[in-house]
Tab-separated table of N, CA and C in Angstrom:
chain	number	residue	atom	x	y	z
A	1	MET	N	17.783	-65.175	-31.876
A	1	MET	CA	16.814	-64.117	-31.843
A	1	MET	C	16.529	-63.683	-30.420
A	2	ARG	N	16.034	-62.474	-30.331
A	2	ARG	CA	15.700	-61.946	-29.020
A	2	ARG	C	14.300	-62.375	-28.626
A	3	PRO	N	14.125	-62.515	-27.338
A	3	PRO	CA	12.759	-62.800	-26.907
A	3	PRO	C	11.891	-61.565	-27.096
A	4	MET	N	10.617	-61.782	-27.135
A	4	MET	CA	9.653	-60.740	-27.415
A	4	MET	C	9.652	-59.647	-26.331
A	5	GLN	N	9.917	-59.998	-25.116
A	5	GLN	CA	9.900	-59.019	-24.030
A	5	GLN	C	11.039	-58.016	-24.144
A	6	SER	N	12.168	-58.446	-24.514
A	6	SER	CA	13.304	-57.527	-24.572
A	6	SER	C	13.200	-56.570	-25.742
A	7	MET	N	12.395	-56.886	-26.689
A	7	MET	CA	12.235	-56.046	-27.846
A	7	MET	C	11.461	-54.765	-27.502
A	8	TYR	N	10.539	-54.874	-26.581
A	8	TYR	CA	9.732	-53.721	-26.223
A	8	TYR	C	10.195	-53.055	-24.925
A	9	ARG	N	11.230	-53.486	-24.375
A	9	ARG	CA	11.734	-52.892	-23.139
A	9	ARG	C	12.324	-51.512	-23.425
A	10	ARG	N	11.939	-50.564	-22.599
A	10	ARG	CA	12.424	-49.196	-22.788
A	10	ARG	C	13.739	-48.998	-22.056
A	11	LYS	N	14.486	-48.085	-22.567
A	11	LYS	CA	15.737	-47.731	-21.898
A	11	LYS	C	15.405	-46.792	-20.744
A	12	ARG	N	16.091	-46.942	-19.668
A	12	ARG	CA	15.876	-46.058	-18.524
A	12	ARG	C	16.558	-44.719	-18.795
A	13	ARG	N	15.775	-43.671	-18.562
A	13	ARG	CA	16.312	-42.329	-18.779
A	13	ARG	C	16.565	-41.683	-17.427
A	14	HIS	N	17.635	-40.965	-17.364
A	14	HIS	CA	18.005	-40.266	-16.133
A	14	HIS	C	17.714	-38.778	-16.276
A	15	VAL	N	17.270	-38.156	-15.181
A	15	VAL	CA	17.064	-36.718	-15.155
A	15	VAL	C	18.429	-36.068	-15.025
A	16	PRO	N	18.712	-35.106	-15.897
A	16	PRO	CA	20.037	-34.478	-15.800
A	16	PRO	C	20.173	-33.723	-14.476
A	17	SER	N	21.351	-33.699	-13.932
A	17	SER	CA	21.574	-33.023	-12.652
A	17	SER	C	21.567	-31.507	-12.859
A	18	LEU	N	21.166	-30.809	-11.821
A	18	LEU	CA	21.069	-29.356	-11.866
A	18	LEU	C	22.428	-28.762	-11.523
A	19	ASN	N	22.862	-27.809	-12.328
A	19	ASN	CA	24.149	-27.167	-12.094
A	19	ASN	C	23.983	-26.120	-10.990
A	20	MET	N	24.635	-26.319	-9.873
A	20	MET	CA	24.505	-25.429	-8.713
A	20	MET	C	25.655	-24.426	-8.606
A	21	ALA	N	26.457	-24.277	-9.627
A	21	ALA	CA	27.630	-23.402	-9.560
A	21	ALA	C	27.248	-21.929	-9.392
A	22	SER	N	26.155	-21.485	-10.001
A	22	SER	CA	25.785	-20.068	-9.920
A	22	SER	C	24.844	-19.763	-8.752
A	23	MET	N	24.477	-20.760	-7.972
A	23	MET	CA	23.538	-20.544	-6.861
A	23	MET	C	24.080	-19.567	-5.806
A	24	PRO	N	25.331	-19.653	-5.361
A	24	PRO	CA	25.828	-18.668	-4.383
A	24	PRO	C	25.780	-17.232	-4.914
A	25	ASP	N	26.070	-17.039	-6.203
A	25	ASP	CA	25.996	-15.699	-6.785
A	25	ASP	C	24.569	-15.163	-6.722
A	26	LEU	N	23.629	-15.993	-7.044
A	26	LEU	CA	22.225	-15.589	-7.011
A	26	LEU	C	21.781	-15.256	-5.583
A	27	ILE	N	22.167	-16.067	-4.622
A	27	ILE	CA	21.785	-15.838	-3.231
A	27	ILE	C	22.373	-14.524	-2.722
A	28	PHE	N	23.635	-14.254	-3.008
A	28	PHE	CA	24.249	-13.016	-2.542
A	28	PHE	C	23.676	-11.795	-3.259
A	29	THR	N	23.287	-11.943	-4.498
A	29	THR	CA	22.657	-10.833	-5.214
A	29	THR	C	21.316	-10.484	-4.586
A	30	VAL	N	20.505	-11.473	-4.272
A	30	VAL	CA	19.207	-11.231	-3.636
A	30	VAL	C	19.405	-10.659	-2.229
A	31	LEU	N	20.372	-11.188	-1.486
A	31	LEU	CA	20.663	-10.682	-0.148
A	31	LEU	C	21.098	-9.221	-0.208
A	32	PHE	N	21.961	-8.892	-1.154
A	32	PHE	CA	22.425	-7.516	-1.318
A	32	PHE	C	21.257	-6.595	-1.673
A	33	PHE	N	20.360	-7.047	-2.533
A	33	PHE	CA	19.185	-6.253	-2.898
A	33	PHE	C	18.343	-5.924	-1.671
A	34	PHE	N	18.051	-6.919	-0.837
A	34	PHE	CA	17.230	-6.674	0.336
A	34	PHE	C	17.939	-5.806	1.368
A	35	MET	N	19.263	-5.901	1.445
A	35	MET	CA	19.995	-5.032	2.366
A	35	MET	C	19.906	-3.572	1.924
A	36	ILE	N	19.872	-3.343	0.625
A	36	ILE	CA	19.815	-1.980	0.099
A	36	ILE	C	18.427	-1.364	0.292
A	37	VAL	N	17.370	-2.110	0.009
A	37	VAL	CA	16.029	-1.527	0.012
A	37	VAL	C	15.340	-1.563	1.369
A	38	THR	N	15.871	-2.292	2.336
A	38	THR	CA	15.228	-2.385	3.638
A	38	THR	C	15.686	-1.240	4.523
A	39	HIS	N	14.707	-0.578	5.149
A	39	HIS	CA	15.019	0.497	6.087
A	39	HIS	C	14.930	-0.067	7.499
A	40	MET	N	16.043	-0.032	8.199
A	40	MET	CA	16.064	-0.542	9.566
A	40	MET	C	15.706	0.591	10.514
A	41	ARG	N	14.902	0.293	11.482
A	41	ARG	CA	14.529	1.292	12.474
A	41	ARG	C	15.726	1.533	13.383
A	42	SER	N	16.122	2.799	13.506
A	42	SER	CA	17.353	3.104	14.229
A	42	SER	C	17.133	3.457	15.693
A	43	ASP	N	15.930	3.811	16.058
A	43	ASP	CA	15.721	4.212	17.445
A	43	ASP	C	14.741	3.273	18.141
A	44	GLU	N	15.055	2.998	19.381
A	44	GLU	CA	14.200	2.149	20.215
A	44	GLU	C	13.382	3.059	21.126
A	45	VAL	N	12.093	2.827	21.173
A	45	VAL	CA	11.222	3.667	21.990
A	45	VAL	C	11.438	3.309	23.455
A	46	LYS	N	11.921	4.279	24.224
A	46	LYS	CA	12.239	4.051	25.633
A	46	LYS	C	11.113	4.493	26.561
A	47	VAL	N	10.218	5.332	26.050
A	47	VAL	CA	9.104	5.807	26.864
A	47	VAL	C	7.884	4.937	26.592
A	48	ARG	N	7.030	4.838	27.585
A	48	ARG	CA	5.812	4.047	27.456
A	48	ARG	C	4.720	4.965	26.934
A	49	LEU	N	4.095	4.584	25.826
A	49	LEU	CA	3.032	5.424	25.322
A	49	LEU	C	1.904	4.606	24.719
A	50	GLU	N	0.719	5.156	24.882
A	50	GLU	CA	-0.487	4.592	24.304
A	50	GLU	C	-0.917	5.572	23.222
A	51	VAL	N	-0.684	5.187	21.960
A	51	VAL	CA	-0.887	6.091	20.840
A	51	VAL	C	-2.381	6.282	20.589
A	52	PRO	N	-2.818	7.529	20.369
A	52	PRO	CA	-4.232	7.761	20.097
A	52	PRO	C	-4.657	7.201	18.742
A	53	GLN	N	-5.958	6.986	18.589
A	53	GLN	CA	-6.502	6.466	17.340
A	53	GLN	C	-7.027	7.613	16.501
A	54	GLY	N	-7.012	7.415	15.184
A	54	GLY	CA	-7.514	8.434	14.268
A	54	GLY	C	-8.147	7.816	13.049
A	55	THR	N	-8.832	8.652	12.269
A	55	THR	CA	-9.498	8.157	11.073
A	55	THR	C	-8.763	8.549	9.796
A	56	GLU	N	-7.993	9.604	9.816
A	56	GLU	CA	-7.293	10.092	8.619
A	56	GLU	C	-5.795	9.810	8.743
A	57	ILE	N	-5.421	8.547	8.831
A	57	ILE	CA	-4.026	8.148	9.014
A	57	ILE	C	-3.331	8.048	7.654
A	58	GLN	N	-2.121	8.648	7.538
A	58	GLN	CA	-1.317	8.565	6.322
A	58	GLN	C	0.113	8.249	6.713
A	59	LYS	N	0.805	7.545	5.824
A	59	LYS	CA	2.217	7.237	6.080
A	59	LYS	C	3.080	8.363	5.538
A	60	LEU	N	4.216	8.573	6.196
A	60	LEU	CA	5.149	9.595	5.740
A	60	LEU	C	5.889	9.085	4.507
A	61	ALA	N	6.092	9.976	3.533
A	61	ALA	CA	6.703	9.569	2.269
A	61	ALA	C	8.228	9.500	2.363
A	62	ASN	N	8.883	10.593	2.752
A	62	ASN	CA	10.338	10.655	2.751
A	62	ASN	C	10.860	10.419	4.163
A	63	LYS	N	11.261	9.192	4.458
A	63	LYS	CA	11.692	8.865	5.819
A	63	LYS	C	13.106	9.344	6.126
A	64	ALA	N	13.862	9.744	5.111
A	64	ALA	CA	15.227	10.210	5.342
A	64	ALA	C	15.247	11.541	6.083
A	65	SER	N	14.197	12.338	5.938
A	65	SER	CA	14.172	13.655	6.573
A	65	SER	C	13.205	13.708	7.753
A	66	VAL	N	12.926	12.568	8.374
A	66	VAL	CA	11.987	12.513	9.494
A	66	VAL	C	12.739	12.397	10.811
A	67	VAL	N	12.351	13.228	11.779
A	67	VAL	CA	12.890	13.169	13.132
A	67	VAL	C	11.745	12.687	14.029
A	68	ASN	N	11.971	11.621	14.768
A	68	ASN	CA	10.936	11.055	15.633
A	68	ASN	C	11.036	11.643	17.041
A	69	VAL	N	9.904	12.160	17.534
A	69	VAL	CA	9.813	12.665	18.902
A	69	VAL	C	8.698	11.890	19.590
A	70	TYR	N	9.043	11.227	20.689
A	70	TYR	CA	8.083	10.449	21.462
A	70	TYR	C	7.899	11.118	22.819
A	71	ILE	N	6.646	11.234	23.258
A	71	ILE	CA	6.352	11.781	24.584
A	71	ILE	C	5.525	10.736	25.318
A	72	GLY	N	6.053	10.286	26.449
A	72	GLY	CA	5.353	9.259	27.203
A	72	GLY	C	5.887	9.161	28.615
A	73	LYS	N	5.408	8.176	29.326
A	73	LYS	CA	5.829	7.977	30.717
A	73	LYS	C	7.108	7.164	30.755
A	74	MET	N	7.998	7.581	31.640
A	74	MET	CA	9.210	6.828	31.931
A	74	MET	C	9.236	6.731	33.447
A	75	GLY	N	8.798	5.598	33.945
A	75	GLY	CA	8.583	5.469	35.379
A	75	GLY	C	7.300	6.198	35.724
A	76	LYS	N	7.401	7.180	36.630
A	76	LYS	CA	6.204	7.955	37.003
A	76	LYS	C	6.206	9.345	36.397
A	77	LYS	N	7.295	9.717	35.696
A	77	LYS	CA	7.403	11.056	35.126
A	77	LYS	C	7.217	11.003	33.615
A	78	TRP	N	6.808	12.141	33.060
A	78	TRP	CA	6.690	12.274	31.620
A	78	TRP	C	8.067	12.570	31.058
A	79	ALA	N	8.393	11.948	29.926
A	79	ALA	CA	9.698	12.129	29.306
A	79	ALA	C	9.531	12.369	27.812
A	80	VAL	N	10.503	13.073	27.235
A	80	VAL	CA	10.535	13.350	25.798
A	80	VAL	C	11.742	12.622	25.227
A	81	GLN	N	11.496	11.851	24.173
A	81	GLN	CA	12.573	11.122	23.501
A	81	GLN	C	12.684	11.647	22.079
A	82	LEU	N	13.868	12.128	21.725
A	82	LEU	CA	14.131	12.602	20.374
A	82	LEU	C	15.019	11.576	19.705
A	83	ASN	N	14.506	10.926	18.672
A	83	ASN	CA	15.135	9.767	18.038
A	83	ASN	C	15.457	8.736	19.119
A	84	GLY	N	16.688	8.550	19.525
A	84	GLY	CA	16.993	7.517	20.503
A	84	GLY	C	17.345	8.012	21.882
A	85	ASP	N	17.358	9.341	22.083
A	85	ASP	CA	17.833	9.907	23.346
A	85	ASP	C	16.712	10.597	24.117
A	86	ILE	N	16.752	10.467	25.444
A	86	ILE	CA	15.828	11.188	26.316
A	86	ILE	C	16.375	12.611	26.476
A	87	VAL	N	15.531	13.611	26.183
A	87	VAL	CA	15.958	15.008	26.232
A	87	VAL	C	14.936	15.838	27.004
A	88	LYS	N	15.359	17.016	27.403
A	88	LYS	CA	14.445	18.004	27.976
A	88	LYS	C	13.962	18.885	26.819
A	89	PRO	N	12.765	19.442	26.922
A	89	PRO	CA	12.271	20.279	25.815
A	89	PRO	C	13.210	21.418	25.427
A	90	GLU	N	13.919	21.987	26.381
A	90	GLU	CA	14.831	23.093	26.053
A	90	GLU	C	16.079	22.637	25.284
A	91	GLU	N	16.368	21.328	25.260
A	91	GLU	CA	17.508	20.796	24.506
A	91	GLU	C	17.152	20.496	23.047
A	92	ILE	N	15.880	20.540	22.729
A	92	ILE	CA	15.433	20.135	21.389
A	92	ILE	C	15.980	21.021	20.269
A	93	PRO	N	15.974	22.378	20.380
A	93	PRO	CA	16.486	23.180	19.256
A	93	PRO	C	17.928	22.849	18.871
A	94	ALA	N	18.806	22.655	19.852
A	94	ALA	CA	20.199	22.318	19.536
A	94	ALA	C	20.295	20.951	18.862
A	95	ARG	N	19.493	19.993	19.333
A	95	ARG	CA	19.509	18.649	18.730
A	95	ARG	C	18.989	18.676	17.296
A	96	ILE	N	17.945	19.464	17.056
A	96	ILE	CA	17.379	19.560	15.703
A	96	ILE	C	18.397	20.179	14.757
A	97	GLU	N	19.085	21.224	15.205
A	97	GLU	CA	20.102	21.859	14.357
A	97	GLU	C	21.239	20.892	14.049
A	98	LYS	N	21.609	20.087	15.018
A	98	LYS	CA	22.667	19.089	14.804
A	98	LYS	C	22.214	18.033	13.790
A	99	LEU	N	20.965	17.594	13.916
A	99	LEU	CA	20.428	16.619	12.962
A	99	LEU	C	20.289	17.226	11.571
A	100	ARG	N	19.863	18.464	11.503
A	100	ARG	CA	19.696	19.146	10.215
A	100	ARG	C	21.041	19.314	9.517
A	101	ALA	N	22.095	19.558	10.285
A	101	ALA	CA	23.429	19.724	9.696
A	101	ALA	C	23.929	18.427	9.049
A	102	GLY	N	23.472	17.291	9.544
A	102	GLY	CA	23.895	16.015	8.992
A	102	GLY	C	23.102	15.563	7.782
A	103	LEU	N	22.061	16.315	7.400
A	103	LEU	CA	21.233	15.948	6.253
A	103	LEU	C	21.703	16.671	4.996
A	104	SER	N	21.319	16.135	3.850
A	104	SER	CA	21.592	16.815	2.588
A	104	SER	C	20.734	18.080	2.533
A	105	PRO	N	21.097	19.065	1.709
A	105	PRO	CA	20.332	20.320	1.673
A	105	PRO	C	18.850	20.130	1.323
A	106	GLU	N	18.540	19.229	0.394
A	106	GLU	CA	17.126	19.035	0.042
A	106	GLU	C	16.359	18.322	1.152
A	107	ASN	N	17.008	17.395	1.875
A	107	ASN	CA	16.347	16.739	3.008
A	107	ASN	C	16.232	17.681	4.206
A	108	ALA	N	17.219	18.555	4.403
A	108	ALA	CA	17.152	19.525	5.499
A	108	ALA	C	15.998	20.501	5.274
A	109	GLU	N	15.730	20.804	4.011
A	109	GLU	CA	14.622	21.697	3.679
A	109	GLU	C	13.270	21.027	3.939
A	110	LYS	N	13.215	19.708	3.761
A	110	LYS	CA	11.967	18.953	3.940
A	110	LYS	C	11.865	18.298	5.308
A	111	LEU	N	12.661	18.747	6.277
A	111	LEU	CA	12.676	18.140	7.607
A	111	LEU	C	11.275	18.104	8.204
A	112	THR	N	10.858	16.914	8.615
A	112	THR	CA	9.536	16.712	9.208
A	112	THR	C	9.717	16.080	10.575
A	113	VAL	N	8.977	16.553	11.549
A	113	VAL	CA	9.016	15.989	12.892
A	113	VAL	C	7.786	15.114	13.064
A	114	SER	N	8.011	13.853	13.396
A	114	SER	CA	6.913	12.931	13.684
A	114	SER	C	6.737	12.905	15.192
A	115	LEU	N	5.669	13.508	15.657
A	115	LEU	CA	5.399	13.629	17.087
A	115	LEU	C	4.405	12.546	17.494
A	116	ARG	N	4.851	11.658	18.353
A	116	ARG	CA	3.992	10.586	18.855
A	116	ARG	C	3.912	10.728	20.370
A	117	ALA	N	2.744	11.092	20.828
A	117	ALA	CA	2.555	11.336	22.252
A	117	ALA	C	1.519	10.368	22.806
A	118	ASP	N	1.692	10.054	24.077
A	118	ASP	CA	0.705	9.238	24.776
A	118	ASP	C	-0.623	9.996	24.783
A	119	ARG	N	-1.701	9.254	24.730
A	119	ARG	CA	-3.012	9.900	24.668
A	119	ARG	C	-3.355	10.661	25.941
A	120	HIS	N	-2.660	10.400	27.037
A	120	HIS	CA	-2.925	11.080	28.308
A	120	HIS	C	-1.859	12.124	28.645
A	121	THR	N	-1.020	12.479	27.686
A	121	THR	CA	0.040	13.460	27.917
A	121	THR	C	-0.566	14.826	28.212
A	122	PRO	N	-0.074	15.502	29.261
A	122	PRO	CA	-0.568	16.864	29.524
A	122	PRO	C	-0.238	17.795	28.357
A	123	MET	N	-1.168	18.652	28.018
A	123	MET	CA	-0.999	19.551	26.875
A	123	MET	C	0.166	20.510	27.079
A	124	GLY	N	0.521	20.804	28.330
A	124	GLY	CA	1.648	21.692	28.593
A	124	GLY	C	2.959	21.138	28.064
A	125	ILE	N	3.173	19.824	28.191
A	125	ILE	CA	4.412	19.203	27.687
A	125	ILE	C	4.431	19.253	26.168
A	126	ILE	N	3.290	18.985	25.551
A	126	ILE	CA	3.226	19.038	24.086
A	126	ILE	C	3.478	20.460	23.596
A	127	ASN	N	2.942	21.458	24.285
A	127	ASN	CA	3.191	22.865	23.918
A	127	ASN	C	4.660	23.228	24.085
A	128	ASP	N	5.316	22.739	25.151
A	128	ASP	CA	6.745	22.992	25.347
A	128	ASP	C	7.555	22.419	24.189
A	129	VAL	N	7.209	21.209	23.768
A	129	VAL	CA	7.922	20.570	22.658
A	129	VAL	C	7.661	21.336	21.357
A	130	LYS	N	6.427	21.740	21.124
A	130	LYS	CA	6.096	22.493	19.910
A	130	LYS	C	6.806	23.845	19.884
A	131	ASN	N	6.899	24.517	21.033
A	131	ASN	CA	7.627	25.793	21.092
A	131	ASN	C	9.113	25.594	20.817
A	132	ALA	N	9.678	24.511	21.346
A	132	ALA	CA	11.093	24.215	21.087
A	132	ALA	C	11.320	23.912	19.609
A	133	LEU	N	10.393	23.201	18.983
A	133	LEU	CA	10.504	22.923	17.549
A	133	LEU	C	10.373	24.206	16.742
A	134	GLN	N	9.526	25.106	17.192
A	134	GLN	CA	9.338	26.381	16.502
A	134	GLN	C	10.613	27.219	16.583
A	135	GLN	N	11.320	27.186	17.707
A	135	GLN	CA	12.575	27.923	17.858
A	135	GLN	C	13.640	27.439	16.875
A	136	SER	N	13.599	26.148	16.546
A	136	SER	CA	14.598	25.593	15.623
A	136	SER	C	14.076	25.561	14.180
A	137	TYR	N	12.962	26.216	13.920
A	137	TYR	CA	12.346	26.293	12.593
A	137	TYR	C	12.011	24.918	12.014
A	138	ALA	N	11.671	23.982	12.877
A	138	ALA	CA	11.154	22.682	12.446
A	138	ALA	C	9.640	22.815	12.482
A	139	LEU	N	9.070	23.325	11.392
A	139	LEU	CA	7.668	23.720	11.388
A	139	LEU	C	6.743	22.657	10.797
A	140	ARG	N	7.294	21.640	10.166
A	140	ARG	CA	6.465	20.543	9.652
A	140	ARG	C	6.352	19.484	10.737
A	141	ILE	N	5.171	19.365	11.295
A	141	ILE	CA	4.946	18.408	12.373
A	141	ILE	C	3.857	17.437	11.948
A	142	ASN	N	4.155	16.171	12.077
A	142	ASN	CA	3.188	15.113	11.788
A	142	ASN	C	2.836	14.463	13.119
A	143	TYR	N	1.560	14.417	13.438
A	143	TYR	CA	1.121	13.799	14.683
A	143	TYR	C	0.831	12.332	14.427
A	144	GLY	N	1.491	11.443	15.177
A	144	GLY	CA	1.359	10.000	14.970
A	144	GLY	C	0.157	9.424	15.676
A	145	GLY	N	-0.410	8.409	15.069
A	145	GLY	CA	-1.546	7.703	15.647
A	145	GLY	C	-1.703	6.359	14.967
A	146	ILE	N	-2.692	5.610	15.401
A	146	ILE	CA	-2.995	4.318	14.784
A	146	ILE	C	-4.398	4.380	14.199
A	147	GLU	N	-4.655	3.514	13.232
A	147	GLU	CA	-5.960	3.476	12.567
A	147	GLU	C	-7.045	3.090	13.555
A	148	GLN	N	-8.135	3.807	13.512
A	148	GLN	CA	-9.244	3.565	14.418
A	148	GLN	C	-10.049	2.365	13.924
A	149	ASN	N	-10.368	1.443	14.836
A	149	ASN	CA	-11.200	0.306	14.475
A	149	ASN	C	-12.657	0.731	14.499
A	150	ASP	N	-13.336	0.532	13.358
A	150	ASP	CA	-14.739	0.916	13.272
A	150	ASP	C	-15.679	-0.160	13.785
A	151	ALA	N	-15.142	-1.366	14.016
A	151	ALA	CA	-15.999	-2.477	14.484
A	151	ALA	C	-16.259	-2.307	15.977
A	152	LYS	N	-17.438	-1.837	16.319
A	152	LYS	CA	-17.798	-1.668	17.731
A	152	LYS	C	-18.911	-2.595	18.107
């Protein structure tokens, strides 16, 4: 006969191993998803600017048809940067037309210029840029700023 202790002894159970065969497929699927939906910023801001604050800040909806124009200091002089290149205001209409030609017809129709200028930029430079945009029929202008902190 068996002793009393062995009669009540439980069998040891093992946790089944996890099948890792489909893990690489899952990882690459998630990686591919994030590569598709993530918008990478294509231009590096080369001018130094202190963006003004505002109370009615809104984000732009269609980023595919947005042209970024930055106005700020580069060394001791004021400079205008259109997307990634430093330009003179008189070069802007040709650059806008070139950018518009590379867009789809519906995005070219909705072309928006995001103008971000230093808070101390002389108004004459901003007027020169606005006149150049008007010559190229880029009439939708969004002025960039940051949310104003109400905690004083």
